[in-house]
Coordinates of C-alpha atoms in Angstrom, one line a residue:
M140 CA -56.7 -27.9 1.3
E141 CA -60.4 -28.5 2.2
K142 CA -60.3 -31.9 0.5
R143 CA -57.3 -33.2 2.4
E144 CA -58.4 -36.1 4.6
D145 CA -55.2 -35.8 6.7
L146 CA -55.7 -32.1 7.5
N147 CA -59.4 -32.4 8.1
S148 CA -58.7 -35.2 10.7
I149 CA -56.4 -33.0 12.8
L150 CA -58.0 -29.6 12.2
P151 CA -60.5 -30.0 15.2
F152 CA -57.4 -30.3 17.5
L153 CA -55.6 -27.2 16.1
P154 CA -56.2 -23.5 16.9
L155 CA -56.3 -22.5 13.2
F156 CA -59.2 -22.0 10.8
L157 CA -59.5 -23.1 7.1
R158 CA -61.3 -21.2 4.4
S159 CA -60.8 -21.1 0.6
S160 CA -57.9 -23.6 0.8
T161 CA -56.0 -21.3 3.2
L162 CA -55.2 -21.8 6.9
F163 CA -55.3 -18.6 9.0
W164 CA -55.5 -17.0 12.4
P165 CA -58.7 -15.1 13.2
S166 CA -58.2 -11.3 12.8
K167 CA -58.2 -10.6 16.6
A168 CA -55.7 -13.4 17.3
L169 CA -53.6 -12.1 14.5
E170 CA -53.4 -8.6 15.9
A171 CA -52.7 -10.0 19.4
L172 CA -49.8 -12.1 18.1
K173 CA -48.4 -9.2 16.1
A174 CA -48.4 -7.1 19.3
L175 CA -46.6 -9.8 21.3
A176 CA -44.1 -10.2 18.4
L177 CA -43.1 -6.5 18.8
G178 CA -42.0 -7.0 22.4
P179 CA -43.0 -5.6 25.8
A180 CA -42.8 -1.9 24.6
V181 CA -45.9 -2.6 22.5
S182 CA -47.5 -5.6 24.2
R183 CA -46.8 -4.5 27.8
V184 CA -46.1 -8.2 28.6
R185 CA -43.3 -8.0 31.2
S186 CA -44.5 -10.4 33.9
G187 CA -46.1 -13.8 34.3
G188 CA -49.4 -12.4 35.3
V189 CA -49.7 -10.1 32.3
L190 CA -48.5 -12.9 30.0
F191 CA -51.4 -15.0 31.3
D192 CA -53.8 -12.2 30.6
A193 CA -52.5 -12.1 27.1
I194 CA -53.0 -15.8 26.8
L195 CA -56.6 -15.4 27.9
D196 CA -57.1 -12.7 25.3
L197 CA -55.7 -15.0 22.6
R198 CA -58.0 -17.8 23.7
D199 CA -61.0 -15.5 23.6
S200 CA -60.1 -14.5 20.1
L201 CA -60.1 -18.2 19.1
G202 CA -63.5 -18.9 20.7
L203 CA -61.9 -20.9 23.5
S204 CA -62.9 -18.8 26.5
S205 CA -66.0 -21.0 27.3
W206 CA -63.6 -23.9 28.1
E207 CA -61.8 -22.8 31.3
L208 CA -58.2 -23.6 32.0
T209 CA -57.2 -25.5 35.1
P210 CA -57.7 -23.6 38.3
R211 CA -54.5 -21.9 39.6
T212 CA -53.0 -21.7 36.1
A213 CA -52.8 -17.9 36.4
S214 CA -51.0 -18.1 39.7
G215 CA -48.7 -20.7 38.3
Y216 CA -47.6 -18.5 35.4
A217 CA -47.1 -15.6 37.8
L218 CA -45.2 -17.7 40.3
F219 CA -42.8 -19.2 37.8
F220 CA -41.9 -16.1 35.6
D221 CA -42.0 -13.5 38.4
E222 CA -40.5 -15.5 41.4
M223 CA -38.9 -18.8 40.4
M224 CA -37.1 -17.4 37.4
S225 CA -34.2 -15.0 38.0
G226 CA -34.6 -11.3 37.2
M227 CA -32.1 -11.5 34.3
D228 CA -33.7 -14.7 32.8
S229 CA -37.1 -13.1 33.2
R230 CA -36.1 -10.1 31.2
V231 CA -34.7 -12.3 28.4
W232 CA -37.9 -14.3 28.4
F233 CA -40.2 -11.3 28.0
E234 CA -37.9 -9.2 25.7
E235 CA -36.7 -11.9 23.4
V236 CA -38.4 -15.3 23.9
V237 CA -42.0 -14.3 24.0
P238 CA -41.7 -12.1 20.9
G239 CA -39.8 -14.9 19.2
L240 CA -42.6 -17.4 20.0
A241 CA -45.2 -15.0 18.8
R242 CA -43.4 -14.6 15.5
L243 CA -43.2 -18.3 15.2
L244 CA -47.0 -18.6 15.8
L245 CA -47.6 -16.0 13.1
R246 CA -45.9 -18.4 10.7
L247 CA -47.8 -21.5 11.8
P248 CA -50.4 -21.3 9.0
S249 CA -47.7 -21.1 6.3
L250 CA -45.6 -23.7 8.0
L251 CA -48.5 -26.2 8.0
E252 CA -49.3 -25.5 4.4
A253 CA -45.7 -25.9 3.4
H254 CA -45.6 -29.1 5.4
Y255 CA -48.4 -30.8 3.5
L256 CA -46.9 -29.8 0.1
K257 CA -43.4 -31.1 1.1
S258 CA -44.8 -34.2 2.6
D259 CA -46.7 -35.1 -0.6
E260 CA -43.5 -34.4 -2.6
M261 CA -41.3 -36.5 -0.4
F262 CA -43.5 -39.5 0.5
G263 CA -46.6 -39.4 -1.7
E264 CA -50.0 -37.6 -1.3
G265 CA -51.5 -38.1 2.2
K266 CA -48.8 -40.6 3.2
A267 CA -46.9 -38.7 5.9
G268 CA -48.8 -35.5 6.6
L269 CA -49.9 -34.4 10.0
R270 CA -53.1 -36.2 10.9
F271 CA -55.0 -37.9 13.6
M272 CA -53.8 -41.4 14.0
G273 CA -56.4 -43.6 15.7
P274 CA -56.1 -47.2 17.0
Q275 CA -55.3 -49.9 14.4
E276 CA -54.2 -47.3 11.9
P277 CA -50.6 -47.9 11.0
G278 CA -48.8 -45.1 9.4
I279 CA -46.1 -42.4 9.8
V280 CA -46.0 -38.6 10.2
F281 CA -43.0 -36.5 9.2
L282 CA -42.6 -33.1 10.8
N283 CA -39.8 -30.6 10.5
Q284 CA -38.5 -29.2 13.8
E285 CA -39.7 -25.7 13.1
L286 CA -43.3 -26.8 12.8
I287 CA -42.9 -28.9 16.0
A288 CA -41.6 -25.8 17.8
A289 CA -44.6 -23.8 16.5
L290 CA -47.0 -26.4 17.8
L291 CA -45.3 -26.5 21.1
S292 CA -45.6 -22.7 21.3
C293 CA -49.4 -23.2 21.0
A294 CA -49.2 -25.5 24.0
M295 CA -47.2 -22.9 25.9
F296 CA -49.9 -20.3 25.2
C297 CA -52.7 -22.9 25.9
L298 CA -54.2 -22.4 22.4
F299 CA -55.3 -26.0 21.6
P300 CA -59.1 -26.6 21.6
T301 CA -60.3 -28.9 24.4
S302 CA -63.9 -29.6 23.4
D303 CA -65.5 -32.7 22.0
R304 CA -63.0 -35.1 23.5
D305 CA -63.7 -38.7 24.1
V306 CA -61.6 -41.7 25.3
R307 CA -60.2 -42.4 21.8
C308 CA -58.9 -38.9 21.4
P309 CA -55.3 -38.0 22.2
P310 CA -54.6 -36.1 25.4
I311 CA -54.7 -32.3 25.6
I312 CA -51.2 -30.9 25.4
N313 CA -51.8 -27.3 26.7
F314 CA -49.4 -26.5 29.5
D315 CA -52.1 -25.2 32.0
V316 CA -52.1 -28.3 34.2
L317 CA -48.4 -28.2 34.5
F318 CA -48.3 -24.5 35.5
A319 CA -51.3 -24.9 37.8
S320 CA -49.3 -27.6 39.7
L321 CA -46.6 -25.1 40.7
N322 CA -46.6 -24.2 44.4
R323 CA -44.1 -22.6 46.6
N324 CA -44.4 -25.6 49.0
G325 CA -45.3 -28.2 46.3
K326 CA -43.3 -30.7 44.4
H327 CA -40.0 -29.2 43.2
C328 CA -39.9 -31.6 40.3
Q329 CA -42.9 -29.8 38.7
E330 CA -40.9 -26.6 38.7
Q331 CA -37.9 -28.5 37.2
K332 CA -40.1 -29.9 34.4
V333 CA -41.2 -26.3 33.5
R334 CA -37.6 -25.2 33.5
C335 CA -36.8 -27.9 30.9
L336 CA -39.6 -26.7 28.7
V337 CA -38.7 -23.0 29.1
H338 CA -35.1 -23.9 28.2
F339 CA -36.3 -25.5 25.0
F340 CA -38.1 -22.3 24.0
E341 CA -35.0 -20.2 24.8
R342 CA -32.9 -22.5 22.6
I343 CA -35.2 -22.4 19.6
C344 CA -35.4 -18.6 19.7
L345 CA -31.6 -18.4 19.6
R346 CA -31.3 -20.9 16.7
M347 CA -34.1 -22.8 15.1
P348 CA -33.2 -26.5 14.4
T349 CA -33.7 -27.6 10.8
G350 CA -34.1 -31.4 11.0
Y351 CA -37.0 -33.7 10.7
V352 CA -38.8 -36.0 13.2
S353 CA -41.0 -39.0 12.3
F354 CA -43.8 -40.5 14.4
E355 CA -44.9 -44.0 13.4
R356 CA -47.8 -45.9 14.7
K357 CA -46.9 -49.6 14.4
V358 CA -49.5 -52.4 14.4
L359 CA -49.2 -56.2 14.5
P360 CA -52.3 -57.3 12.6
R361 CA -54.3 -60.0 14.5
E362 CA -55.5 -61.5 11.2
S363 CA -53.3 -63.2 8.6
S364 CA -52.0 -60.7 6.1
D365 CA -49.8 -60.3 3.1
H366 CA -48.6 -57.0 4.3
G367 CA -46.4 -57.9 7.3
V368 CA -45.8 -60.0 10.4
T369 CA -48.9 -60.8 12.3
Y370 CA -49.6 -61.0 16.1
P371 CA -47.7 -64.2 17.2
T372 CA -49.4 -66.8 19.3
S373 CA -47.9 -68.8 22.2
A374 CA -47.4 -71.7 19.7
N375 CA -45.4 -69.3 17.4
W376 CA -43.1 -68.3 20.2
S377 CA -42.7 -71.9 21.4
T378 CA -41.5 -73.2 18.0
S379 CA -39.2 -70.3 17.0
T380 CA -35.7 -71.4 16.3
V381 CA -34.3 -67.9 16.0
P382 CA -31.1 -67.7 18.1
L383 CA -30.9 -65.3 21.0
C384 CA -29.2 -62.0 20.3
S385 CA -26.3 -60.6 22.2
F386 CA -27.4 -59.4 25.7
E387 CA -25.2 -57.0 27.7
V388 CA -26.0 -56.0 31.3
F389 CA -25.2 -52.4 32.6
S390 CA -25.5 -51.9 36.3
S391 CA -25.0 -48.1 35.9
G392 CA -25.8 -45.6 33.2
L393 CA -29.0 -44.3 31.5
I394 CA -30.8 -45.4 28.4
E395 CA -30.7 -41.9 26.8
D396 CA -26.9 -41.7 27.3
Q397 CA -26.1 -45.0 25.5
P398 CA -23.5 -44.3 22.8
H399 CA -24.6 -47.0 20.3
E400 CA -27.1 -46.9 17.5
A401 CA -30.1 -48.4 19.2
I402 CA -33.8 -48.1 19.7
E403 CA -34.2 -46.6 23.1
V404 CA -37.3 -47.9 25.0
D405 CA -39.8 -45.4 26.4
F406 CA -41.6 -47.1 29.3
A407 CA -44.8 -45.7 28.1
N408 CA -48.3 -45.1 29.2
E409 CA -51.0 -46.4 26.8
Y410 CA -51.6 -42.7 26.2
L411 CA -48.3 -41.4 24.8
G412 CA -46.5 -39.2 27.2
G413 CA -48.4 -40.4 30.3
G414 CA -48.2 -37.7 33.0
A415 CA -45.6 -35.6 31.3
L416 CA -47.8 -32.5 31.3
K417 CA -49.4 -33.4 34.6
W418 CA -47.9 -34.8 37.8
G419 CA -45.8 -37.6 36.5
C420 CA -42.0 -37.5 36.8
V421 CA -40.6 -41.0 36.1
Q422 CA -38.9 -42.5 33.0
E423 CA -41.4 -41.5 30.2
E424 CA -42.2 -38.1 31.7
I425 CA -38.5 -37.2 32.2
R426 CA -37.7 -38.3 28.6
F427 CA -40.5 -35.9 27.3
M428 CA -39.0 -33.0 29.3
I429 CA -35.4 -33.4 28.1
N430 CA -36.7 -34.1 24.5
P431 CA -39.8 -31.8 24.4
E432 CA -40.4 -32.5 20.7
L433 CA -41.9 -35.8 21.8
I434 CA -44.8 -33.9 23.3
V435 CA -46.1 -33.1 19.8
G436 CA -46.8 -36.8 19.3
M437 CA -49.4 -36.6 22.1
L438 CA -51.4 -34.2 19.8
F439 CA -52.3 -36.7 17.2
M440 CA -51.5 -40.2 18.5
A441 CA -54.5 -42.0 20.1
C442 CA -54.3 -44.5 22.9
M443 CA -52.3 -47.6 22.1
E444 CA -53.9 -51.0 22.1
D445 CA -52.3 -54.3 22.9
N446 CA -50.9 -54.9 19.4
E447 CA -49.6 -51.4 18.9
A448 CA -46.4 -49.4 19.6
I449 CA -45.2 -45.9 18.6
E450 CA -41.7 -45.3 17.2
I451 CA -40.2 -41.8 17.1
I452 CA -37.0 -41.0 15.1
G453 CA -35.1 -37.7 15.0
I454 CA -35.9 -36.0 18.2
E455 CA -33.3 -33.6 19.6
R456 CA -32.2 -33.5 23.3
F457 CA -32.1 -30.0 24.8
S458 CA -31.6 -30.5 28.6
C459 CA -29.3 -32.1 31.1
Y460 CA -30.8 -33.4 34.3
M461 CA -30.2 -35.4 37.5
G462 CA -32.5 -37.3 39.8
Y463 CA -35.7 -39.3 39.3
G464 CA -39.2 -38.8 40.5
S465 CA -39.3 -36.2 43.3
S466 CA -35.6 -35.6 43.1
F467 CA -35.6 -34.7 39.3
R468 CA -33.7 -31.5 38.6
F469 CA -32.9 -29.6 35.4
V470 CA -29.2 -28.9 35.5
G471 CA -28.4 -27.1 32.2
D472 CA -28.1 -27.1 28.5
Y473 CA -27.4 -30.2 26.4
L474 CA -25.9 -30.0 22.9
D475 CA -27.1 -33.0 20.9
N476 CA -24.4 -34.3 18.6
K477 CA -26.2 -37.3 17.2
P478 CA -25.6 -37.6 13.4
Y479 CA -28.4 -37.3 10.9
D480 CA -29.8 -40.0 8.5
S481 CA -30.4 -39.5 4.8
I482 CA -33.7 -37.7 5.3
G483 CA -32.6 -35.3 8.0
R484 CA -33.5 -37.1 11.2
R485 CA -31.2 -37.4 14.1
K486 CA -30.2 -41.0 14.7
T487 CA -32.2 -41.1 17.9
R488 CA -34.8 -43.8 17.9
I489 CA -37.4 -44.2 20.6
A490 CA -40.0 -47.0 20.9
A491 CA -42.9 -46.2 23.1
I492 CA -44.4 -49.5 24.5
D493 CA -46.9 -49.7 27.3
A494 CA -46.8 -52.6 29.8
L495 CA -49.6 -54.1 31.7
C496 CA -50.4 -52.0 34.8
S497 CA -50.6 -53.9 38.1
P498 CA -50.7 -57.3 36.4
R499 CA -50.2 -59.3 39.6
M500 CA -50.5 -63.0 38.9
W501 CA -51.9 -62.5 35.4
Q502 CA -48.4 -61.7 34.2
Y503 CA -47.6 -65.4 34.6
E504 CA -50.6 -66.5 32.6
V505 CA -49.8 -67.5 29.0
E506 CA -52.1 -64.7 27.7
G507 CA -50.2 -62.2 29.8
L508 CA -46.8 -63.4 28.6
V509 CA -48.0 -63.3 25.0
R510 CA -49.4 -59.8 25.4
E511 CA -46.2 -58.4 26.9
T512 CA -43.8 -60.2 24.6
N513 CA -45.8 -59.1 21.5
K514 CA -46.0 -55.5 22.8
A515 CA -42.2 -55.4 23.0
F516 CA -41.9 -57.3 19.7
C517 CA -44.1 -54.7 18.0
G518 CA -42.0 -51.9 19.3
F519 CA -38.7 -53.5 18.3
L520 CA -39.8 -54.8 14.9
D521 CA -39.1 -53.0 11.6
Q522 CA -41.7 -54.6 9.3
S523 CA -40.1 -53.4 6.0
V524 CA -36.6 -54.5 7.0
Y525 CA -37.7 -57.7 8.8
K526 CA -39.0 -59.4 5.7
R527 CA -35.8 -58.9 3.8
R528 CA -33.6 -59.8 6.8
L529 CA -35.8 -62.9 7.3
K530 CA -34.9 -64.1 3.7
W531 CA -31.2 -63.4 4.4
Y532 CA -31.4 -65.3 7.7
A533 CA -33.2 -68.3 6.1
N534 CA -30.6 -68.5 3.3
S535 CA -27.7 -68.2 5.7
S536 CA -29.0 -71.0 8.0
N537 CA -30.6 -73.1 5.2
Q538 CA -33.8 -73.3 7.3
E539 CA -36.9 -72.4 5.3
K540 CA -39.0 -72.2 8.4
S541 CA -36.5 -70.9 10.9
T542 CA -38.4 -68.2 12.8
G543 CA -41.6 -70.0 13.7
I544 CA -43.5 -66.6 13.4
S545 CA -45.9 -65.7 10.6
E546 CA -43.6 -66.8 7.7
N547 CA -46.4 -68.1 5.6
E548 CA -48.0 -64.7 5.5
N549 CA -44.8 -63.1 4.4
R550 CA -43.1 -65.6 2.1
S551 CA -44.5 -64.2 -1.2
E552 CA -43.2 -60.7 -0.4
V553 CA -39.9 -62.0 1.0
E554 CA -39.2 -64.0 -2.2
G555 CA -39.6 -60.8 -4.3
N556 CA -36.3 -59.5 -2.9
S557 CA -32.9 -60.4 -4.3
D558 CA -30.1 -61.8 -2.1
S559 CA -28.0 -58.7 -2.9
E560 CA -30.8 -56.4 -1.7
S561 CA -31.2 -58.4 1.5
S562 CA -27.5 -58.2 2.1
Q563 CA -27.6 -54.5 1.7
V564 CA -30.4 -54.2 4.2
M565 CA -28.5 -56.3 6.6
D566 CA -25.4 -54.2 6.2
S567 CA -27.3 -50.9 6.8
Q568 CA -29.3 -52.2 9.8
D569 CA -26.9 -54.6 11.4
N570 CA -25.8 -52.2 14.2
V571 CA -29.3 -51.0 15.3
G572 CA -30.0 -52.8 18.6
I573 CA -32.2 -52.2 21.6
A574 CA -31.4 -50.1 24.7
T575 CA -33.8 -50.8 27.6
G576 CA -34.3 -51.4 31.3
N577 CA -36.9 -52.3 33.8
W578 CA -39.9 -51.7 31.5
G579 CA -43.3 -52.3 33.2
C580 CA -41.8 -52.6 36.7
G581 CA -41.7 -50.1 39.5
A582 CA -45.1 -48.3 39.7
F583 CA -46.5 -50.6 37.0
G584 CA -45.9 -53.6 39.3
G585 CA -44.3 -56.0 36.8
D586 CA -41.8 -58.7 37.7
P587 CA -38.4 -57.4 36.7
Q588 CA -36.9 -60.8 36.0
I589 CA -39.8 -61.8 33.7
K590 CA -39.7 -58.4 31.9
S591 CA -36.0 -58.6 31.2
I592 CA -36.4 -62.1 29.6
I593 CA -39.5 -61.0 27.7
Q594 CA -37.6 -58.1 26.1
W595 CA -34.7 -60.4 25.2
L596 CA -37.1 -62.7 23.4
A597 CA -38.7 -59.8 21.6
A598 CA -35.4 -58.2 20.5
S599 CA -34.1 -61.6 19.3
Q600 CA -37.2 -62.4 17.3
A601 CA -37.2 -59.0 15.8
L602 CA -33.7 -59.9 14.5
R603 CA -32.0 -57.1 16.4
P604 CA -28.3 -57.7 16.8
F605 CA -28.1 -56.8 20.5
I606 CA -29.9 -55.7 23.6
H607 CA -28.3 -53.4 26.2
Y608 CA -30.1 -53.7 29.5
Y609 CA -29.8 -51.0 32.2
T610 CA -30.8 -52.4 35.6
F611 CA -30.9 -49.0 37.4
G612 CA -29.7 -50.9 40.6
E613 CA -32.8 -53.1 40.7
A614 CA -32.2 -55.7 43.5
A615 CA -34.2 -58.4 41.8
L616 CA -31.8 -58.3 38.8
Q617 CA -28.5 -58.8 40.7
R618 CA -28.1 -62.3 39.0
L619 CA -29.1 -61.1 35.5
E620 CA -25.5 -61.3 34.3
E621 CA -25.2 -64.8 35.6
V622 CA -28.4 -65.8 34.0
R623 CA -27.3 -64.2 30.7
Q624 CA -24.1 -66.2 30.7
W625 CA -25.8 -69.5 31.6
I626 CA -28.5 -69.2 28.9
L627 CA -26.0 -68.2 26.1
L628 CA -23.6 -71.0 27.2
H629 CA -26.3 -73.6 26.4
G630 CA -27.1 -72.1 23.0
W631 CA -30.8 -71.7 23.5
T632 CA -33.2 -70.4 20.8
V633 CA -36.1 -68.0 21.3
G634 CA -38.4 -71.0 21.5
D635 CA -36.3 -72.8 24.1
L636 CA -36.2 -69.7 26.4
W637 CA -39.9 -69.1 25.8
N638 CA -40.8 -72.7 26.9
M639 CA -38.7 -72.3 30.0
L640 CA -40.6 -69.0 30.8
V641 CA -44.0 -70.7 30.3
E642 CA -43.0 -73.7 32.4
Y643 CA -41.8 -71.5 35.3
S644 CA -44.9 -69.3 35.0
D645 CA -47.2 -72.4 35.2
Q646 CA -45.4 -73.6 38.3
R647 CA -45.7 -70.1 39.8
L648 CA -49.4 -70.0 39.1
N649 CA -50.0 -73.4 40.6
R650 CA -47.8 -72.6 43.7
K651 CA -45.3 -75.3 42.9
T652 CA -42.6 -72.7 43.2
H653 CA -42.3 -69.4 45.1
V654 CA -38.8 -68.3 44.0
G655 CA -38.0 -65.9 41.2
F656 CA -37.4 -67.0 37.6
F657 CA -33.6 -66.6 37.9
S658 CA -33.4 -68.8 41.0
W659 CA -35.7 -71.4 39.4
L660 CA -33.7 -71.4 36.2
L661 CA -30.1 -71.6 37.4
P662 CA -28.8 -75.0 38.5
C663 CA -28.6 -75.5 42.2
N664 CA -25.9 -78.1 42.3
K665 CA -23.7 -78.6 39.2
P666 CA -23.4 -76.9 35.8
S667 CA -24.8 -80.0 34.0
D668 CA -28.2 -79.6 35.6
V669 CA -29.8 -78.0 32.6
P670 CA -33.6 -77.8 32.3
H671 CA -35.0 -79.8 29.3
T672 CA -35.6 -77.8 26.2
S673 CA -38.2 -78.5 23.5
E674 CA -35.5 -80.3 21.4
E675 CA -34.5 -82.7 24.2

């Protein structure tokens, strides 16, 4: 185990020790966990205050006591488990859940060792094991749900080391900041976030899930490469002749409730999870509360750069909720009935893509448009499938250079696949579309009309069959359905729509127009007033 590069990269962020090829808890921590596992009759842990004392003892046994937790963490644990939680739920928590989590933590060393052996067996040595994934390091990590639950139990007990952190390191995922934010007169949404997490632990102690979750860091290389699609330029977008995919507008509903097989967009922070374990309570943070397994990705995924995205497949949903922001509320249990794929992952796909924050007029610059479109394209693209689907598309349309994006770099690999293989890929992937909404808008300050078109371009270029767009009642998108119909009526390609977007943005920057993109695009007088495309 000492020679494993993957383990050695993540070990500084874990509470375990490694010696003689064996992962282990220090003896004092081991004894403390054994006591907790035997229940309150032995551990004496029957209240939030005593639980926090036990957490401090565990941290001391791991040599973490010199790095203090957030002020008011102790009062937060006491407030939630002794006052906010009902008496009956509190008894279940201390008599059943806390011992269950302690037993799970006792198994963490063996779970990790088994994980590396299984990962090597399934995917090849060092290919998919738990490791630190830094910027510009594409790759994938496969974790089983029991190991994820054990890692989240470490977060609940604030056992992750917090020293030697710099800006390229992932955020700290201990729950101390979240508990410290609890206040009798504070934001109720913080209490509701804790309720979602506590419910997750209650569920796994009743029945441990047995599936797998994958976390993939996706990178669009900036240099020409034989290994995949590279970072497109404005000229690439302008010359693309890929047809626009189906686009359906939903004025109501939520992305996570969509019934189709689709990549669901996480309106992410550049640091995965954003303020999920702090004060945040908008789209990304809520998703991390109802699907807490997402939090584990924060442990090993570094900050995303402009040409990167993170895709997570297989997470399970545990909670129902209502509201948004300050009105967010946990409302009960959720039974996830999504089917599994061939390697044991639920067919829930999430793409985390971070938009520009407060872009103002820069979002209309060509560089800003390229950055945002490529960010979405990276999140929506499946590199391995794209090359084979590209060959199928080229053959079906008899256009050797039909996409306009990075085909020269990919042609040698594409031609290595047979038509039958390409057809099989098309058959298996044809129904995986995109489910999204007002990405990069709201608090991020993006233009909702521009962002909706950008995502349509990215999904189409990624050869996704459809995009389902949830407007969440955004006033600026009232004419989105009208715009969709008008664009599809004229049979525009990705390049045509891109050129319209660039022309509008140039006029906006030079103050030749002050209206939104939709009003600028739609004809004012008669249906024949169509803006000129590149082919006209």
